[in-house]
Short mmCIF file of C-alpha atoms and ligand atoms in Angstrom, two decimals:
data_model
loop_
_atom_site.label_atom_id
_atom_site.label_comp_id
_atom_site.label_asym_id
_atom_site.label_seq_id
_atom_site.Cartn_x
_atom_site.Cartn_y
_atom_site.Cartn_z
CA UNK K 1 -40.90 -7.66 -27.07
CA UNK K 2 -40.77 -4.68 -29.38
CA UNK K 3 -42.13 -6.12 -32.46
CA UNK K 4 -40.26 -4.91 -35.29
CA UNK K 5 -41.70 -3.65 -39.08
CA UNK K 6 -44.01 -0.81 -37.26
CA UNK K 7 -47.88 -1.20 -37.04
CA UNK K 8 -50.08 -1.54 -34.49
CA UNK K 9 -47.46 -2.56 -31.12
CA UNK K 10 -46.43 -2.15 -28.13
CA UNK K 11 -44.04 0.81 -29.29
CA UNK K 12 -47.44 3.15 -30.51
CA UNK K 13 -49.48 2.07 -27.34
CA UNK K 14 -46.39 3.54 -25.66
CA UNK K 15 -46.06 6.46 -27.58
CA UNK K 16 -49.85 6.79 -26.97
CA UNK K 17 -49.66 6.74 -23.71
CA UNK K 18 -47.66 9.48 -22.83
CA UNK K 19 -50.52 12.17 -24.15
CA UNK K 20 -52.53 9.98 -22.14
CA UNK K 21 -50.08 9.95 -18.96
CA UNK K 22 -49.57 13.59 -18.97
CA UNK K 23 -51.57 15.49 -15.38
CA UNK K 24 -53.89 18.28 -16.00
CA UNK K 25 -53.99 19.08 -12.62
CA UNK K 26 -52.84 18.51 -9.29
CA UNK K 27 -55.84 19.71 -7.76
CA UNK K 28 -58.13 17.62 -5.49
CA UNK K 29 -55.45 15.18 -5.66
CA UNK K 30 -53.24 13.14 -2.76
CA UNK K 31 -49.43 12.88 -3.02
CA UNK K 32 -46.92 11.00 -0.90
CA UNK K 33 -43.63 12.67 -0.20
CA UNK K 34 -40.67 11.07 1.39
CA UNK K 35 -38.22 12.67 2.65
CA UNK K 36 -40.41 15.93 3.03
CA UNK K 37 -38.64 17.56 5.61
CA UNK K 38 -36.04 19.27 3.42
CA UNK K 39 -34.41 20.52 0.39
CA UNK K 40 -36.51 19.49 -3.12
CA UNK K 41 -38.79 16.98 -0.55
CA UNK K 42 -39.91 20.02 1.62
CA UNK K 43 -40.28 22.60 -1.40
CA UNK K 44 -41.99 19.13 -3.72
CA UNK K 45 -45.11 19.32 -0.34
CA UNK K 46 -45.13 22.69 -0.24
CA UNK K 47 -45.65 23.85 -4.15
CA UNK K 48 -48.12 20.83 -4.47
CA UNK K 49 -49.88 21.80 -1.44
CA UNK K 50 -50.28 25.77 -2.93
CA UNK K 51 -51.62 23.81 -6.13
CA UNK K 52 -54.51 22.55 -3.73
CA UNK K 53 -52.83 18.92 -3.60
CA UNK K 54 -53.13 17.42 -0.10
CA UNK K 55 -49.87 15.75 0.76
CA UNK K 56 -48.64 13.36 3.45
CA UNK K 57 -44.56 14.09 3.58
CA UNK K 58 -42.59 11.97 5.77
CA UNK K 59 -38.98 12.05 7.17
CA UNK K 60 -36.49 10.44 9.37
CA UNK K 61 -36.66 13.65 11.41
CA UNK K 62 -39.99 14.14 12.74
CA UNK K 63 -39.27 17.94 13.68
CA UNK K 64 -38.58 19.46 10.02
CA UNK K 65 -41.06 17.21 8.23
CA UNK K 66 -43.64 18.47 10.82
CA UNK K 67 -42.06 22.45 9.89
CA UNK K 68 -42.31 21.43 6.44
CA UNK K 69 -45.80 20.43 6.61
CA UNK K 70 -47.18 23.96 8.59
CA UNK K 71 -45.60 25.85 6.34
CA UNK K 72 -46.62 24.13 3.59
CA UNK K 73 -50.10 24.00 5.27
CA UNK K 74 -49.76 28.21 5.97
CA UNK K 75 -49.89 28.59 1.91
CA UNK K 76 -52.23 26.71 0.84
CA UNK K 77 -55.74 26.85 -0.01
CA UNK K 78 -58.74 25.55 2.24
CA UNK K 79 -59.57 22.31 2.20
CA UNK K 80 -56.10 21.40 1.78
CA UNK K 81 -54.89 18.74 3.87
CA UNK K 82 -50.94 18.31 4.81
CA UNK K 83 -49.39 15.91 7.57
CA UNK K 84 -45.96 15.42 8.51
CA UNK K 85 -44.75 12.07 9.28
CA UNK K 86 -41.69 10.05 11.11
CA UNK K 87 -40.59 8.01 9.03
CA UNK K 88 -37.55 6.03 8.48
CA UNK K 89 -37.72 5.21 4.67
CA UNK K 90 -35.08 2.33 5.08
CA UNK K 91 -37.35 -0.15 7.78
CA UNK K 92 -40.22 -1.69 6.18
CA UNK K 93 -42.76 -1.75 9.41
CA UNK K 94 -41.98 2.27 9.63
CA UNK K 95 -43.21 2.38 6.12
CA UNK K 96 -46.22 0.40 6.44
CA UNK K 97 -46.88 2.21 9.82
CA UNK K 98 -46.55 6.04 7.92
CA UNK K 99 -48.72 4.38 5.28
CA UNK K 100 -51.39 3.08 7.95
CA UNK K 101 -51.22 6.79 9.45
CA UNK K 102 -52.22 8.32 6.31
CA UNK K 103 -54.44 6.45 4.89
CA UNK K 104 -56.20 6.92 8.44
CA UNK K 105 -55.71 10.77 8.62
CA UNK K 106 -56.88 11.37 5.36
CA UNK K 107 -59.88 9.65 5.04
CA UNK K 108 -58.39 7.72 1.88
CA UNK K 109 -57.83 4.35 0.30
CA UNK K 110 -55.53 5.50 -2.61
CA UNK K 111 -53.12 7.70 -3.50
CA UNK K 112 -52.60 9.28 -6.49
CA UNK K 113 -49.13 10.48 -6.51
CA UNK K 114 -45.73 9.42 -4.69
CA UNK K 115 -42.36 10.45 -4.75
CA UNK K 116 -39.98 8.86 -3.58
CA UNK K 117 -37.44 11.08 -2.90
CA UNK K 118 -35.44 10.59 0.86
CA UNK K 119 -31.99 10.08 0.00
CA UNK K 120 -28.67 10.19 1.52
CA UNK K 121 -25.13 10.61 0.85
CA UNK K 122 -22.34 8.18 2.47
CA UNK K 123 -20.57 5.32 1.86
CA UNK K 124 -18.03 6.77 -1.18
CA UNK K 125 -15.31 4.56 -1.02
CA UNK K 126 -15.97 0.38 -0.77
CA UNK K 127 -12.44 0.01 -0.81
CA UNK K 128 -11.45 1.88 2.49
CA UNK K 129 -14.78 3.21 3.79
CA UNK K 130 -16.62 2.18 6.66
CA UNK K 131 -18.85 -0.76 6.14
CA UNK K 132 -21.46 0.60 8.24
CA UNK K 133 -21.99 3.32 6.39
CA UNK K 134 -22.09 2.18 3.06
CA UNK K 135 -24.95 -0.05 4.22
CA UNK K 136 -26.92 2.54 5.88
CA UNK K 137 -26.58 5.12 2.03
CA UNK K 138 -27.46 1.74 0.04
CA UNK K 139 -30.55 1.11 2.72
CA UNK K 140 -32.04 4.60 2.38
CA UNK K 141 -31.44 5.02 -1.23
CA UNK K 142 -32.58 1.74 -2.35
CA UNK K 143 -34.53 -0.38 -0.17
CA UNK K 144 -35.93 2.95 1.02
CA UNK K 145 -37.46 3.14 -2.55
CA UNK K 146 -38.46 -0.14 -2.81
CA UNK K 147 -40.22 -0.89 0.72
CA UNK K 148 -42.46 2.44 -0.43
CA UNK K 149 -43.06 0.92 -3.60
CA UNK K 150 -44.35 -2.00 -2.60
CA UNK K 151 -46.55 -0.32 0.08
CA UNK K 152 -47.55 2.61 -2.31
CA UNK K 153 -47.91 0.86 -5.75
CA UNK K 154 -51.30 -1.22 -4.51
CA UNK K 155 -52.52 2.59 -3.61
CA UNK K 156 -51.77 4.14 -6.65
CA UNK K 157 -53.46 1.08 -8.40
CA UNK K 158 -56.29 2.16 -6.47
CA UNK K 159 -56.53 5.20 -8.20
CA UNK K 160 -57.85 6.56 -11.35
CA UNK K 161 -54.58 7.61 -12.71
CA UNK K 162 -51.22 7.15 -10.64
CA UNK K 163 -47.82 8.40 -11.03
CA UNK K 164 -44.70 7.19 -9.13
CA UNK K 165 -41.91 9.45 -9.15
CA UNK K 166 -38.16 8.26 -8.05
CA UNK K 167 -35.61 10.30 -7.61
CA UNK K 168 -32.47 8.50 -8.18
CA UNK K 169 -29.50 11.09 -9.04
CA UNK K 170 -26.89 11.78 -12.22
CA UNK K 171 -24.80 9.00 -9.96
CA UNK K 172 -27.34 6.78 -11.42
CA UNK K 173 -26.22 7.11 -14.82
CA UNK K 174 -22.51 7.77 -14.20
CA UNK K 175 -20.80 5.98 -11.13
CA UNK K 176 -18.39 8.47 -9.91
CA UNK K 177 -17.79 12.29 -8.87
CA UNK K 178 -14.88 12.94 -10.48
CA UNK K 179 -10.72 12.03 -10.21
CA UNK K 180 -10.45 11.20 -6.29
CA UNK K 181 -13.33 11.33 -5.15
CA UNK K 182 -15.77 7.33 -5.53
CA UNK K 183 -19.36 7.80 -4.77
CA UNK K 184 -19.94 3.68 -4.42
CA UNK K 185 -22.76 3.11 -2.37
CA UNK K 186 -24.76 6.15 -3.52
CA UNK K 187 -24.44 5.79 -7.02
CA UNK K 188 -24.82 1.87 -6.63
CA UNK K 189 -28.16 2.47 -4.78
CA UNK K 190 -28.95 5.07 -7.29
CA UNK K 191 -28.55 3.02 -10.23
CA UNK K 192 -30.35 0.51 -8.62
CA UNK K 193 -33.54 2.87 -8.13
CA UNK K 194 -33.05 4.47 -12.11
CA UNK K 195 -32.97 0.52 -12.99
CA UNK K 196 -36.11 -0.65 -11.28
CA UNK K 197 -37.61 2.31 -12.35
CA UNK K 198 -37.12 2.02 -16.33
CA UNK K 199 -38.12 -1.48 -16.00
CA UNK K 200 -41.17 -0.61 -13.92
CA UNK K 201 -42.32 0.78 -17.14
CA UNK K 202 -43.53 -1.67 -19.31
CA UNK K 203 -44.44 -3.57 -15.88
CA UNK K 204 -46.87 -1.14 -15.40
CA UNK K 205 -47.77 -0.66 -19.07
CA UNK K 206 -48.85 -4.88 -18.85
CA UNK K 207 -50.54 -5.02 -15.82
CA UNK K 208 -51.63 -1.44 -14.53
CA UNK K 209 -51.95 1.07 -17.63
CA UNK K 210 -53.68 3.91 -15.50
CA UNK K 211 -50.25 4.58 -13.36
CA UNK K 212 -47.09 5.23 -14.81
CA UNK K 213 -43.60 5.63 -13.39
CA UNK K 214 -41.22 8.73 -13.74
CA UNK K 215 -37.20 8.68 -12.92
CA UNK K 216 -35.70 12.35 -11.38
CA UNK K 217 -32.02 12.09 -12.18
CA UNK K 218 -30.89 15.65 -10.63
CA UNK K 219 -27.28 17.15 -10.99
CA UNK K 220 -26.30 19.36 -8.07
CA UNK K 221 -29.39 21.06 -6.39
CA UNK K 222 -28.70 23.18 -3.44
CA UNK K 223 -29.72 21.66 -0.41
CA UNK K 224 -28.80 20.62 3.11
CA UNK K 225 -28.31 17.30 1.84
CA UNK K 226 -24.12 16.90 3.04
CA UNK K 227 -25.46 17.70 7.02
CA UNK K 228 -28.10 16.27 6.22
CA UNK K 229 -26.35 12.93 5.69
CA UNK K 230 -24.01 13.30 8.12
CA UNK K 231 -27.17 13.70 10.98
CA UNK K 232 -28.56 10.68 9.13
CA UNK K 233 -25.45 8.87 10.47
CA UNK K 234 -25.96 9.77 13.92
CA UNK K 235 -23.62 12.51 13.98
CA UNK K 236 -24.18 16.18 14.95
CA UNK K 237 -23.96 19.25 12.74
CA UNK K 238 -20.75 19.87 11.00
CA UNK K 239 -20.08 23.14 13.51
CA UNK K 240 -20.88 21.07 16.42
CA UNK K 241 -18.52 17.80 16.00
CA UNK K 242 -16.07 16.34 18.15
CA UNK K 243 -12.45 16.57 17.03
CA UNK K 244 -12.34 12.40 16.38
CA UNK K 245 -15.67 12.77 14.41
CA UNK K 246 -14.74 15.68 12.06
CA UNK K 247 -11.21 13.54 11.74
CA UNK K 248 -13.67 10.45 10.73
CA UNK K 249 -15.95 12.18 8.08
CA UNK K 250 -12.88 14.09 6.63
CA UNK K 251 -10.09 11.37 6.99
CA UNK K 252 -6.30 11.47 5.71
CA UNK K 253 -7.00 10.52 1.99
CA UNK K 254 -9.57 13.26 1.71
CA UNK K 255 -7.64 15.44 3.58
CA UNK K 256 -4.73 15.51 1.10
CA UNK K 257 -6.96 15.82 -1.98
CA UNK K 258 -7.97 19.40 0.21
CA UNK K 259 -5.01 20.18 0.78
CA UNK K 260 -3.53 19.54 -2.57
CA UNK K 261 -6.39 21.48 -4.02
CA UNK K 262 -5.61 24.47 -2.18
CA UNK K 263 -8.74 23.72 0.30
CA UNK K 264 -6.66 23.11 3.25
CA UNK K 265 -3.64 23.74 4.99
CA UNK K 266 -0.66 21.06 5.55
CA UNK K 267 -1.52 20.42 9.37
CA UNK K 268 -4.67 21.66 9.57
CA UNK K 269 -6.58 21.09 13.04
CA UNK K 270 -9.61 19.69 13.77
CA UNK K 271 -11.11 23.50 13.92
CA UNK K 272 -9.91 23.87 10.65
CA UNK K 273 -11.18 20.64 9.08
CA UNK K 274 -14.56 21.87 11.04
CA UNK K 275 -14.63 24.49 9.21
CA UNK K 276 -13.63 23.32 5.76
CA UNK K 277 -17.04 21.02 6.80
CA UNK K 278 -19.38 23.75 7.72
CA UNK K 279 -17.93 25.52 4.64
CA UNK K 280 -18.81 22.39 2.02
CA UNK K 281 -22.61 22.28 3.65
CA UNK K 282 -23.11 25.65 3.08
CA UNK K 283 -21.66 26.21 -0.36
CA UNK K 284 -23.10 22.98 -1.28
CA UNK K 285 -26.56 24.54 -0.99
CA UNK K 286 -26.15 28.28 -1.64
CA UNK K 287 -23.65 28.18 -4.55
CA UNK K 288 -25.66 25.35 -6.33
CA UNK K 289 -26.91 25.88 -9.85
CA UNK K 290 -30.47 25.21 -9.58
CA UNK K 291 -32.67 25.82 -6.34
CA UNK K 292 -34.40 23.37 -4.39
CA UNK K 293 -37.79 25.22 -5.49
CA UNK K 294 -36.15 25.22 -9.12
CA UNK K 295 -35.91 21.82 -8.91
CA UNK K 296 -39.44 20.69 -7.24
CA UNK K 297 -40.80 22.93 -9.88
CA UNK K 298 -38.95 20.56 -13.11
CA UNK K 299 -40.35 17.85 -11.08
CA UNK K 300 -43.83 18.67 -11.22
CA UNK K 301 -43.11 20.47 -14.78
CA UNK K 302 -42.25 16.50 -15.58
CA UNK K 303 -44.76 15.18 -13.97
CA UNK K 304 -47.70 16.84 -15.98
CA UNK K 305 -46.16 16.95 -19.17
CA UNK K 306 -45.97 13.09 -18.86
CA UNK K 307 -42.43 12.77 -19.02
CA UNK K 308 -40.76 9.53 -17.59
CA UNK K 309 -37.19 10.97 -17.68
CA UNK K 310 -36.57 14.00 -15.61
CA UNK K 311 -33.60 15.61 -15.75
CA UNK K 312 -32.33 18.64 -13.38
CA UNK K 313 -29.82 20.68 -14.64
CA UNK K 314 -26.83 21.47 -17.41
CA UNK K 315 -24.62 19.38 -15.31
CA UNK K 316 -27.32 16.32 -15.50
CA UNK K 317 -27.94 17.09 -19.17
CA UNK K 318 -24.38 17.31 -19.88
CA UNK K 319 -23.43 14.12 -18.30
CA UNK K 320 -26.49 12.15 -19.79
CA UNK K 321 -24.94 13.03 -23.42
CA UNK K 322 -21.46 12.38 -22.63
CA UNK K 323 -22.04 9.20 -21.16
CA UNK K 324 -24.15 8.06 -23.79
CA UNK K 325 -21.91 9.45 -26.69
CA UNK K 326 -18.92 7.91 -25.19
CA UNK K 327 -19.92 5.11 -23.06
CA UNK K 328 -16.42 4.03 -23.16
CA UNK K 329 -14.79 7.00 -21.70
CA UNK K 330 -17.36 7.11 -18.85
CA UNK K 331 -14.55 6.72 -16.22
CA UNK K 332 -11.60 9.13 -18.41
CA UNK K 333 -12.70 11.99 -17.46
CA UNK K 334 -10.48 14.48 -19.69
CA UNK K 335 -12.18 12.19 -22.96
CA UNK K 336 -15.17 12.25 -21.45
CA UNK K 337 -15.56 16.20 -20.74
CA UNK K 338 -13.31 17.35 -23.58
CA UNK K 339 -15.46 20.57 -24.97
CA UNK K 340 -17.61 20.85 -21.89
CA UNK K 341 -17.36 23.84 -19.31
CA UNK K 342 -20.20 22.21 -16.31
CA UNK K 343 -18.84 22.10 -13.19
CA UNK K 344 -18.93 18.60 -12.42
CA UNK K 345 -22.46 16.93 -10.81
CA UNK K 346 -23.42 15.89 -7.30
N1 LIG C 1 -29.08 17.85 -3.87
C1 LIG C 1 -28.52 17.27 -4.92
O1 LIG C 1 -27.60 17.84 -5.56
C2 LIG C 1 -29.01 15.95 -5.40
C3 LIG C 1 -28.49 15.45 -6.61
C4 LIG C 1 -28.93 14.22 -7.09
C5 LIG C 1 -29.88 13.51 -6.38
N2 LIG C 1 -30.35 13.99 -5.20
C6 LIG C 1 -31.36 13.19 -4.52
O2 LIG C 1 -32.52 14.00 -4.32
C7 LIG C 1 -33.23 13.52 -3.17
C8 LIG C 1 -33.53 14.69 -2.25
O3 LIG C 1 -32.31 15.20 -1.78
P1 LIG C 1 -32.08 16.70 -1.27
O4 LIG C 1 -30.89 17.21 -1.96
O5 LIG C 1 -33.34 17.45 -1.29
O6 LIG C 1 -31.59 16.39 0.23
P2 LIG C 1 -32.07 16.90 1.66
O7 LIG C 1 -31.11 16.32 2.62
O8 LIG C 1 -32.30 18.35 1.66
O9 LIG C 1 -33.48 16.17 1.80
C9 LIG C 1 -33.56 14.77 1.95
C10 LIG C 1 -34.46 14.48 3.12
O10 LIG C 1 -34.54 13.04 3.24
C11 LIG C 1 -34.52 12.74 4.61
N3 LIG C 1 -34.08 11.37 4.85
C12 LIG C 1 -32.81 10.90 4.84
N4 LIG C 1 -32.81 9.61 5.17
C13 LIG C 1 -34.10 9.26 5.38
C14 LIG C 1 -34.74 8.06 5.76
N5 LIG C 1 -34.03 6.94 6.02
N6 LIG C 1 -36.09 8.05 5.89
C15 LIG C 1 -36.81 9.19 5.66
N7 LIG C 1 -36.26 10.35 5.32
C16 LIG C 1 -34.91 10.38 5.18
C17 LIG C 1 -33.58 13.76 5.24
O11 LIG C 1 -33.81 13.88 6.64
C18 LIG C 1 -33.93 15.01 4.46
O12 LIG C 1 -34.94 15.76 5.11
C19 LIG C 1 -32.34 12.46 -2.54
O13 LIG C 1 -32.78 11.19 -2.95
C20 LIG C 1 -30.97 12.74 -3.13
O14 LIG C 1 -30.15 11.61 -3.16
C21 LIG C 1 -29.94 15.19 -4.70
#
C-alpha cells in the first residue's frame, strides 16, 4: 500500500530503485531471447551479441533462429557465445527443454536478461473468427510469456541483477485497430502480458529487489510478423497459398472493407486476393515507421536507462496519451484522434 503524507515508503524505495535498476553494460552478460528468429527478436540477439552479450534466442522455426544466431554470432566479439533454439513458446515442456539446453550449452546457472518477445497475430474477430485460431494467438502471446516466466524468473533470481523484458504491444493498452477491423485475441493476450507485467513490479520489488521487470508496448515496427503469423498457423507463404486458404485468411467481411477502401476489386480472384496478401506482408514491414533494428535499439535504450515502460513509436506514444486523456472515447475513434495525424498502430 502506498502510504500516503510522503516520507520514508515504498513510493521513494521505488523511485530509488530505478537509478539503481538502470544497466551499465551488457557486456559479459547472458540474455534469453524468444522469438529470435525474426524481426525486433532477431535484430534484439544480434545488437546484444555485437555488445559482447552471449544470447540463447529461440523460435518456433528452428531454421531462422539458427540464421539469426550465425549471423548474430559473425558480428560479434570473441568469446561471445550465441545458440539458436526450437522452441515453441506456447508448450510448457518445450520451454523447460530450451531452458535445460541452455543452461547446458552455456555453462550457466542464471541468466541475467530475458525477453520475452515471440508473438503472433490471429484470432481478430471472437464474434465470427475461427476458434482455433484465436486460441493458438492467445497461447503464444500469453501463456507463451508466462510458461518463460516461470522457467526464467528462478534464473534471473539467480543473478546479481536481472531484468525481464515483455513485449506486449499498443493492443495492450487500446483493444482495437481501428473502425472494422477487432484485434480480440491479440490485444486480449496482450493486455494480459502488459497486466502481469505492471503487477510483477512491486512483486519483485517485495520479494526479489535485484531483478526488475520492463513492459515493450511497440506501435507498428516493420517486420515479417503478418507471414509470419500466418506460417505460425500452419499455412504457407502468402505467394504460395491455395485458392481456399487465401479465401480463409482474407474472407468476405474483410474482403468488402478492401474493396470499399479502394484495396480491391468487386470480384476479385483468388490471384488477386493473393496478391493484395503478399502486398500487406511486404508493406507491413518496409513502409513501417520505425525499423526492426530501430526498435531493438529503444529496447535496449530502455533497458539500461532503467525504464519499466517502453514505448516504440509516435503511433504508440500517441495512443498512450489519447487513451489516457480520454479513456472514455477509447473505442470513438473520430473523439479519440481528433487533432492527431499518426497513422493508426499495429
Ligand atoms: N511488428 C509490430 O508492429 C509489433 C507491434 C506491437 C507488438 N509487436 C510484438 O513484438 C513481438 C515481436 O514481433 P515482430 O514484429 O518482431 O514479429 P516477427 O514475426 O518478425 O518475429 C516474431 C518471431 O516469433 C516467432 N514465434 C511465433 N510464435 C512462436 C512460438 N509459439 N514460439 C516461439 N517463437 C514463436 C516467429 O516465428 C518469429 O520469428 C511480438 O510479441 C509482437 O506481437 C509487434
Amino acid at each position: 500500500m502506498i502510504r500516503p503524507g510522503g516520507g520514508p515508503g515504498p513510493l521513494t524505495r521505488g523511485a530509488l530503485r530505478v537509478t539503481i535498476g538502470a544497466v551499465d553494460t551488457f557486456t559479459g552478460k547472458l540474455a534469453v531471447v524468444t522469438g529470435g528468429g525474426s524481426g525486433m527478436g532477431r535484430e534484439l540477439a544480434r545488437q546484444l551479441a555485437a555488445e559482447g552479450c552471449s544470447v540463447a534466442a529461440c523460435d518456433l522455426d528452428a531454421e531462422s533462429v539458427e540464421a539469426a544466431a550465425a549471423a548474430a554470432r559473425a558480428d560479434a566479439p570473441a568469446g561471445v557465445r550465441v545458440t539458436g533454439h526450437a522452441c515453441d513458446v506456447s508448450d510448457e515442456a518445450q520451454v523447460l527443454r530450451f531452458r535445460d539446453e541452455l543452461l547446458a550449452g552455456h555453462d550457466t546457472d542464471h541468466v541475467d536478461l530475458v525477453f520475452c518477445n515471440a508473438g503472433m497475430g490471429g484470432g481478430e474477430s471472437f464474434v465470427a473468427g475461427r476458434r482455433d485460431v484465436w486460441e493458438r494467438t492467445f497461447a503464444v502471446d500469453w501463456w507463451g510469456v508466462y510458461y518463460c516466466a516461470r522457467a526464467f524468473l528462478p534464473l534471473l533470481i539467480a543473478s546479481d541483477e536481472g531484468v525481464l523484458v515483455t513485449t506486449s504491444s499498443v493492443n495492450g493498452l487500446w483493444a482495437s485497430l481501428g473502425p472494422g477491423m477487432p484485434q480480440t485475441a491479440y490485444s486480449t493476450a496482450k493486455f494480459a502480458v502488459r497486466g502481469f507485467s505492471e503487477a510483477l513490479i512491486e512483486d519483485l520489488r517485495t520479494h526479489a529487489p535485484h531483478v526488475r521487470v520492463a513492459v515493450v508496448l511497440p506501435g507498428h515496427v516493420g517486420t515479417d510478423i503478418v507471414a509470419n503469423s500466418l506460417r505460425a498457423r500452419g499455412l504457407p507463404e502468402p505467394g504460395q497459398m491455395s485458392d481456399e486458404q487465401v479465401r480463409e485468411v482474407i474472407p468476405a467481411g474483410a474482403q468488402a472493407r478492401l474493396i470499399q477502401a479502394g484495396l480491391l476489386a468487386d470480384g476479385a480472384s483468388a490471384a488477386e486476393l493473393r496478391q493484395v496478401l503478399v502486398r500487406a506482408n511486404a508493406d507491413f514491414r518496409d513502409k513501417a515507421p520505425v525499423s526492426a533494428a530501430q526498435a531493438a535499439t529503444i529496447i535496449l535504450d530502455g533497458v539500461r536507462s532503467g525504464s519499466w515502460r517502453i514505448l516504440i513509436g509516435r503511433d504508440a506514444r500517441v495512443i498512450d496519451a489519447a487513451v489516457r486523456a480520454k479513456p472514455d472515447a477509447a473505442y470513438d475513434y473520430a473523439e479519440l484522434f481528433k487533432g492527431q495525424t499518426a497513422s493508426g498502430p499495429s
